[in-house]
Each structure stands twice: as C-alpha cells, then as structure tokens.
Amino acid sequence: MNSADDDQQTIQRISNSVFSISADRLGDDDIHISAQHVRLFCLYDREIRVRKQEMNWHPAGYNNFAGVYNETHPGPERFALFDPDYEGAGATPILNLDTASPLLSSFGVEPHECFSHEDLTPPGYVTLAVAEHERLLDISTRFSASMVNGRKRAEDRKLRKKNAMAAEEERKKGGFHYVDTKHLSGGLHR
C-alpha cells in the first residue's frame, strides 16, 4: 500500500487491525482506520457497484480512504466513488465502475481481525497465557492416559471373565480348557 514516493499520501498498516492515512493529504494528524472499517469500505464499494445509485448510508471516511487508495494503489483495483465534482441535476455519476473492486484480503486483513482492534483471537478460540496452556495440556494428557488405562483394565476384566467361564464349562465337561493369555495385559491372573 505504500507509495514509492514518500511525499505522496499513503495508507499504511500500523498494527494488525489498524490502518493510517498519513497527514500530508488531510491536514495535521494522521487518520487511523480499523480493519472493521476497511471491511465496511469494501462492502460499501460492492454495494455501489450492484445498485449503481446513491444509498441512504455512507461509511464515515470512505471518500478519503477510497481517494487515497485510488491515487496510490499500483494495481488495477479501484474503489467506486460518486463524482465529487458533479454539480448537475439527476443522479451523480459513479467513477471506477469499469475497474475491479478491492478485496479485503488485498489489505492483509482476515475476517476475524475485523471485530476487535488488538485482540486477534479467531472466533471460537480463547487467548491463554503459555503457562496456563501448558498446565491444561498436561491435565488433558494425564486424563487421556487415565482413560486409555481404564479401558485396557476393563477389556482385561472381560477377557478374564470369558476365560474363567470357558474354564468352568470345560471343567464341568471333564476336559482341558484353553486360556487366551496373549490378550491379557498383565498375563494370566487367578
């Protein structure tokens, strides 16, 4: 987004979710714009292109942001703008309808970054300190190992019961019996 000419107005990303329009175009102070606002600009641009007429809503800062982007962006994408110099009667002409719309991804913004200024936690996730994450991971690992061991003991009990029942049947018949010891985790238990 930065122009090759440092004296020219530019849009710069100053953090993960904040952009800045430099002061040399708009006066004394830089203007900071959130990623959510950039998303709104992209949506508004698409809406202008679909409706091809003025609407009853207009995101604050759109004309400044779109103007700077259109002047400095080297690619073919441009924001659609209502002609600021038009003074005639009737509908205001829309500029840049023949160009591609800028995509939110061209600003390096992910959709989850559009809902908070600095916390970039994706929806459905939580932010944890490293120590807390490691503690929870340890608890989870121990719980999983406990569940596996419990399941293994239950399978061993079922197999011992099955072998005991088979041995009892063979004893009643007066013959020898077979004990399946290879599936017992602790070997043959009596």
mmCIF file of C-alpha atoms in Angstrom:
data_model
loop_
_atom_site.group_PDB
_atom_site.id
_atom_site.type_symbol
_atom_site.label_atom_id
_atom_site.label_comp_id
_atom_site.label_asym_id
_atom_site.label_seq_id
_atom_site.Cartn_x
_atom_site.Cartn_y
_atom_site.Cartn_z
ATOM 1 C CA MET A 1 0.000 0.000 0.000
ATOM 2 C CA ASN A 2 2.915 2.337 0.454
ATOM 3 C CA SER A 3 3.730 4.579 -2.447
ATOM 4 C CA ALA A 4 7.212 4.707 -3.908
ATOM 5 C CA ASP A 5 7.122 8.490 -3.424
ATOM 6 C CA ASP A 6 7.397 9.195 0.324
ATOM 7 C CA ASP A 7 5.912 12.702 -0.091
ATOM 8 C CA GLN A 8 2.699 11.281 -1.520
ATOM 9 C CA GLN A 9 -0.326 10.461 0.621
ATOM 10 C CA THR A 10 -0.307 6.807 1.672
ATOM 11 C CA ILE A 11 -2.320 4.206 3.503
ATOM 12 C CA GLN A 12 -0.174 2.258 5.939
ATOM 13 C CA ARG A 13 -0.923 -0.651 8.216
ATOM 14 C CA ILE A 14 0.291 0.363 11.663
ATOM 15 C CA SER A 15 -0.846 -2.708 13.604
ATOM 16 C CA ASN A 16 -2.647 -5.971 12.994
ATOM 17 C CA SER A 17 -6.000 -4.260 12.863
ATOM 18 C CA VAL A 18 -5.372 -0.531 12.365
ATOM 19 C CA PHE A 19 -4.527 1.413 9.204
ATOM 20 C CA SER A 20 -3.388 5.016 8.945
ATOM 21 C CA ILE A 21 -3.850 7.642 6.241
ATOM 22 C CA SER A 22 -0.804 9.886 6.501
ATOM 23 C CA ALA A 23 -1.258 13.547 7.380
ATOM 24 C CA ASP A 24 0.196 15.177 4.265
ATOM 25 C CA ARG A 25 -3.138 14.842 2.438
ATOM 26 C CA LEU A 26 -5.684 15.509 5.127
ATOM 27 C CA GLY A 27 -4.193 18.083 7.465
ATOM 28 C CA ASP A 28 -2.214 17.940 10.678
ATOM 29 C CA ASP A 29 -2.982 14.488 12.062
ATOM 30 C CA ASP A 30 -2.890 11.003 10.623
ATOM 31 C CA ILE A 31 -6.279 9.329 10.430
ATOM 32 C CA HIS A 32 -6.493 5.863 11.951
ATOM 33 C CA ILE A 33 -8.960 3.381 10.497
ATOM 34 C CA SER A 34 -9.795 -0.016 11.960
ATOM 35 C CA ALA A 35 -9.772 -3.229 9.943
ATOM 36 C CA GLN A 36 -13.529 -3.379 10.567
ATOM 37 C CA HIS A 37 -13.874 -0.018 8.837
ATOM 38 C CA VAL A 38 -11.770 -1.200 5.871
ATOM 39 C CA ARG A 39 -14.109 -4.203 5.651
ATOM 40 C CA LEU A 40 -17.066 -1.818 5.638
ATOM 41 C CA PHE A 41 -15.432 0.216 2.833
ATOM 42 C CA CYS A 42 -15.054 -2.955 0.727
ATOM 43 C CA LEU A 43 -18.698 -3.906 1.358
ATOM 44 C CA TYR A 44 -19.884 -0.386 0.514
ATOM 45 C CA ASP A 45 -17.870 -0.423 -2.731
ATOM 46 C CA ARG A 46 -19.554 -3.678 -3.767
ATOM 47 C CA GLU A 47 -22.962 -2.268 -2.858
ATOM 48 C CA ILE A 48 -22.356 0.830 -5.027
ATOM 49 C CA ARG A 49 -21.427 -1.419 -7.948
ATOM 50 C CA VAL A 50 -24.571 -3.523 -7.532
ATOM 51 C CA ARG A 51 -27.058 -0.685 -7.016
ATOM 52 C CA LYS A 52 -25.373 1.900 -9.267
ATOM 53 C CA GLN A 53 -27.066 4.687 -7.337
ATOM 54 C CA GLU A 54 -26.669 6.659 -4.122
ATOM 55 C CA MET A 55 -27.776 4.882 -0.965
ATOM 56 C CA ASN A 56 -29.122 6.052 2.355
ATOM 57 C CA TRP A 57 -25.920 5.058 4.168
ATOM 58 C CA HIS A 58 -22.302 6.027 3.711
ATOM 59 C CA PRO A 59 -19.387 4.846 5.906
ATOM 60 C CA ALA A 60 -17.515 7.725 7.520
ATOM 61 C CA GLY A 61 -14.140 8.288 5.892
ATOM 62 C CA TYR A 62 -14.975 6.301 2.747
ATOM 63 C CA ASN A 63 -14.285 9.159 0.303
ATOM 64 C CA ASN A 64 -10.891 9.981 1.876
ATOM 65 C CA PHE A 65 -9.802 6.353 2.121
ATOM 66 C CA ALA A 66 -11.057 5.473 -1.370
ATOM 67 C CA GLY A 67 -9.469 8.597 -2.863
ATOM 68 C CA VAL A 68 -6.056 7.864 -1.344
ATOM 69 C CA TYR A 69 -6.261 4.191 -2.297
ATOM 70 C CA ASN A 70 -7.279 5.004 -5.879
ATOM 71 C CA GLU A 71 -4.421 7.528 -6.254
ATOM 72 C CA THR A 72 -1.668 5.387 -4.749
ATOM 73 C CA HIS A 73 -2.542 1.733 -5.333
ATOM 74 C CA PRO A 74 -0.410 0.380 -8.220
ATOM 75 C CA GLY A 75 -2.815 -2.439 -9.153
ATOM 76 C CA PRO A 76 -5.928 -2.253 -11.333
ATOM 77 C CA GLU A 77 -8.381 -2.337 -8.398
ATOM 78 C CA ARG A 78 -10.183 0.885 -7.519
ATOM 79 C CA PHE A 79 -12.930 1.879 -5.113
ATOM 80 C CA ALA A 80 -16.097 3.167 -6.787
ATOM 81 C CA LEU A 81 -16.765 6.815 -5.933
ATOM 82 C CA PHE A 82 -19.565 9.236 -6.642
ATOM 83 C CA ASP A 83 -18.093 12.050 -8.750
ATOM 84 C CA PRO A 84 -17.254 14.814 -6.233
ATOM 85 C CA ASP A 85 -17.100 17.457 -8.997
ATOM 86 C CA TYR A 86 -20.556 16.760 -10.434
ATOM 87 C CA GLU A 87 -22.941 19.678 -9.957
ATOM 88 C CA GLY A 88 -25.635 18.772 -12.474
ATOM 89 C CA ALA A 89 -29.195 17.655 -11.981
ATOM 90 C CA GLY A 90 -30.056 13.987 -11.706
ATOM 91 C CA ALA A 91 -28.098 11.048 -10.417
ATOM 92 C CA THR A 92 -24.460 11.631 -9.516
ATOM 93 C CA PRO A 93 -22.144 9.700 -11.859
ATOM 94 C CA ILE A 94 -20.180 6.861 -10.285
ATOM 95 C CA LEU A 95 -16.463 6.673 -11.056
ATOM 96 C CA ASN A 96 -14.404 3.466 -11.444
ATOM 97 C CA LEU A 97 -17.274 1.077 -12.197
ATOM 98 C CA ASP A 98 -15.167 -0.357 -15.023
ATOM 99 C CA THR A 99 -12.399 -1.475 -12.628
ATOM 100 C CA ALA A 100 -12.116 -4.407 -10.244
ATOM 101 C CA SER A 101 -13.224 -3.931 -6.651
ATOM 102 C CA PRO A 102 -10.506 -4.070 -3.963
ATOM 103 C CA LEU A 103 -10.772 -7.247 -1.892
ATOM 104 C CA LEU A 104 -10.467 -7.259 1.889
ATOM 105 C CA SER A 105 -7.675 -9.827 1.519
ATOM 106 C CA SER A 106 -5.630 -7.324 -0.520
ATOM 107 C CA PHE A 107 -5.244 -5.331 2.715
ATOM 108 C CA GLY A 108 -3.895 -8.406 4.506
ATOM 109 C CA VAL A 109 -6.933 -8.492 6.777
ATOM 110 C CA GLU A 110 -8.558 -11.714 7.909
ATOM 111 C CA PRO A 111 -12.288 -11.575 8.682
ATOM 112 C CA HIS A 112 -11.705 -12.351 12.392
ATOM 113 C CA GLU A 113 -9.472 -9.257 12.648
ATOM 114 C CA CYS A 114 -12.444 -7.053 11.875
ATOM 115 C CA PHE A 115 -14.124 -7.381 15.244
ATOM 116 C CA SER A 116 -11.562 -6.032 17.701
ATOM 117 C CA HIS A 117 -8.725 -3.573 17.478
ATOM 118 C CA GLU A 118 -5.868 -5.513 19.004
ATOM 119 C CA ASP A 119 -7.108 -8.905 20.198
ATOM 120 C CA LEU A 120 -6.732 -11.137 17.144
ATOM 121 C CA THR A 121 -8.243 -14.276 18.606
ATOM 122 C CA PRO A 122 -10.265 -16.075 15.916
ATOM 123 C CA PRO A 123 -13.926 -16.733 16.678
ATOM 124 C CA GLY A 124 -14.440 -19.851 18.780
ATOM 125 C CA TYR A 125 -10.978 -19.629 20.388
ATOM 126 C CA VAL A 126 -9.688 -18.104 23.614
ATOM 127 C CA THR A 127 -6.399 -16.452 24.452
ATOM 128 C CA LEU A 128 -4.339 -18.214 27.140
ATOM 129 C CA ALA A 129 -1.027 -17.486 28.779
ATOM 130 C CA VAL A 130 1.654 -20.010 27.808
ATOM 131 C CA ALA A 131 1.870 -21.384 31.372
ATOM 132 C CA GLU A 132 -1.909 -21.886 31.528
ATOM 133 C CA HIS A 133 -1.864 -23.592 28.122
ATOM 134 C CA GLU A 134 0.889 -25.968 29.263
ATOM 135 C CA ARG A 135 -0.982 -26.728 32.510
ATOM 136 C CA LEU A 136 -4.202 -27.523 30.624
ATOM 137 C CA LEU A 137 -2.282 -29.621 28.094
ATOM 138 C CA ASP A 138 -0.712 -31.621 30.954
ATOM 139 C CA ILE A 139 -4.127 -32.192 32.559
ATOM 140 C CA SER A 140 -5.564 -33.283 29.217
ATOM 141 C CA THR A 141 -2.662 -35.672 28.558
ATOM 142 C CA ARG A 142 -2.971 -37.260 32.008
ATOM 143 C CA PHE A 143 -6.740 -37.597 31.621
ATOM 144 C CA SER A 144 -6.297 -39.279 28.215
ATOM 145 C CA ALA A 145 -3.720 -41.710 29.623
ATOM 146 C CA SER A 146 -6.055 -42.497 32.527
ATOM 147 C CA MET A 147 -8.924 -43.188 30.126
ATOM 148 C CA VAL A 148 -6.747 -45.487 27.984
ATOM 149 C CA ASN A 149 -5.539 -47.391 31.068
ATOM 150 C CA GLY A 150 -9.097 -47.696 32.390
ATOM 151 C CA ARG A 151 -10.306 -49.043 29.068
ATOM 152 C CA LYS A 152 -7.425 -51.532 28.959
ATOM 153 C CA ARG A 153 -8.262 -52.755 32.505
ATOM 154 C CA ALA A 154 -11.947 -53.153 31.558
ATOM 155 C CA GLU A 155 -11.000 -55.218 28.490
ATOM 156 C CA ASP A 156 -8.698 -57.375 30.650
ATOM 157 C CA ARG A 157 -11.518 -57.989 33.172
ATOM 158 C CA LYS A 158 -13.881 -59.001 30.362
ATOM 159 C CA LEU A 159 -11.289 -61.389 28.916
ATOM 160 C CA ARG A 160 -10.532 -62.936 32.341
ATOM 161 C CA LYS A 161 -14.252 -63.426 32.929
ATOM 162 C CA LYS A 162 -14.633 -65.011 29.479
ATOM 163 C CA ASN A 163 -11.674 -67.347 30.131
ATOM 164 C CA ALA A 164 -12.995 -68.232 33.608
ATOM 165 C CA MET A 165 -16.406 -69.076 32.154
ATOM 166 C CA ALA A 166 -14.810 -71.198 29.406
ATOM 167 C CA ALA A 167 -12.642 -72.979 32.004
ATOM 168 C CA GLU A 168 -15.699 -73.658 34.175
ATOM 169 C CA GLU A 169 -17.557 -75.124 31.184
ATOM 170 C CA GLU A 170 -14.600 -77.376 30.348
ATOM 171 C CA ARG A 171 -14.230 -78.403 33.993
ATOM 172 C CA LYS A 172 -17.900 -79.405 34.067
ATOM 173 C CA LYS A 173 -17.359 -81.485 30.922
ATOM 174 C CA GLY A 174 -14.265 -83.025 32.460
ATOM 175 C CA GLY A 175 -11.835 -81.849 29.769
ATOM 176 C CA PHE A 176 -8.908 -79.493 29.456
ATOM 177 C CA HIS A 177 -9.526 -75.834 28.776
ATOM 178 C CA TYR A 178 -7.792 -73.125 26.752
ATOM 179 C CA VAL A 179 -6.924 -69.758 28.304
ATOM 180 C CA ASP A 180 -6.252 -66.812 25.960
ATOM 181 C CA THR A 181 -3.276 -65.172 27.698
ATOM 182 C CA LYS A 182 -1.894 -63.113 24.823
ATOM 183 C CA HIS A 183 -4.671 -60.511 25.170
ATOM 184 C CA LEU A 184 -4.265 -60.065 28.917
ATOM 185 C CA SER A 185 -2.102 -57.027 29.585
ATOM 186 C CA GLY A 186 -0.780 -58.402 32.881
ATOM 187 C CA GLY A 187 -0.510 -62.050 31.821
ATOM 188 C CA LEU A 188 -2.532 -64.883 33.389
ATOM 189 C CA HIS A 189 -4.154 -63.905 36.707
ATOM 190 C CA ARG A 190 -6.032 -66.241 39.059
#
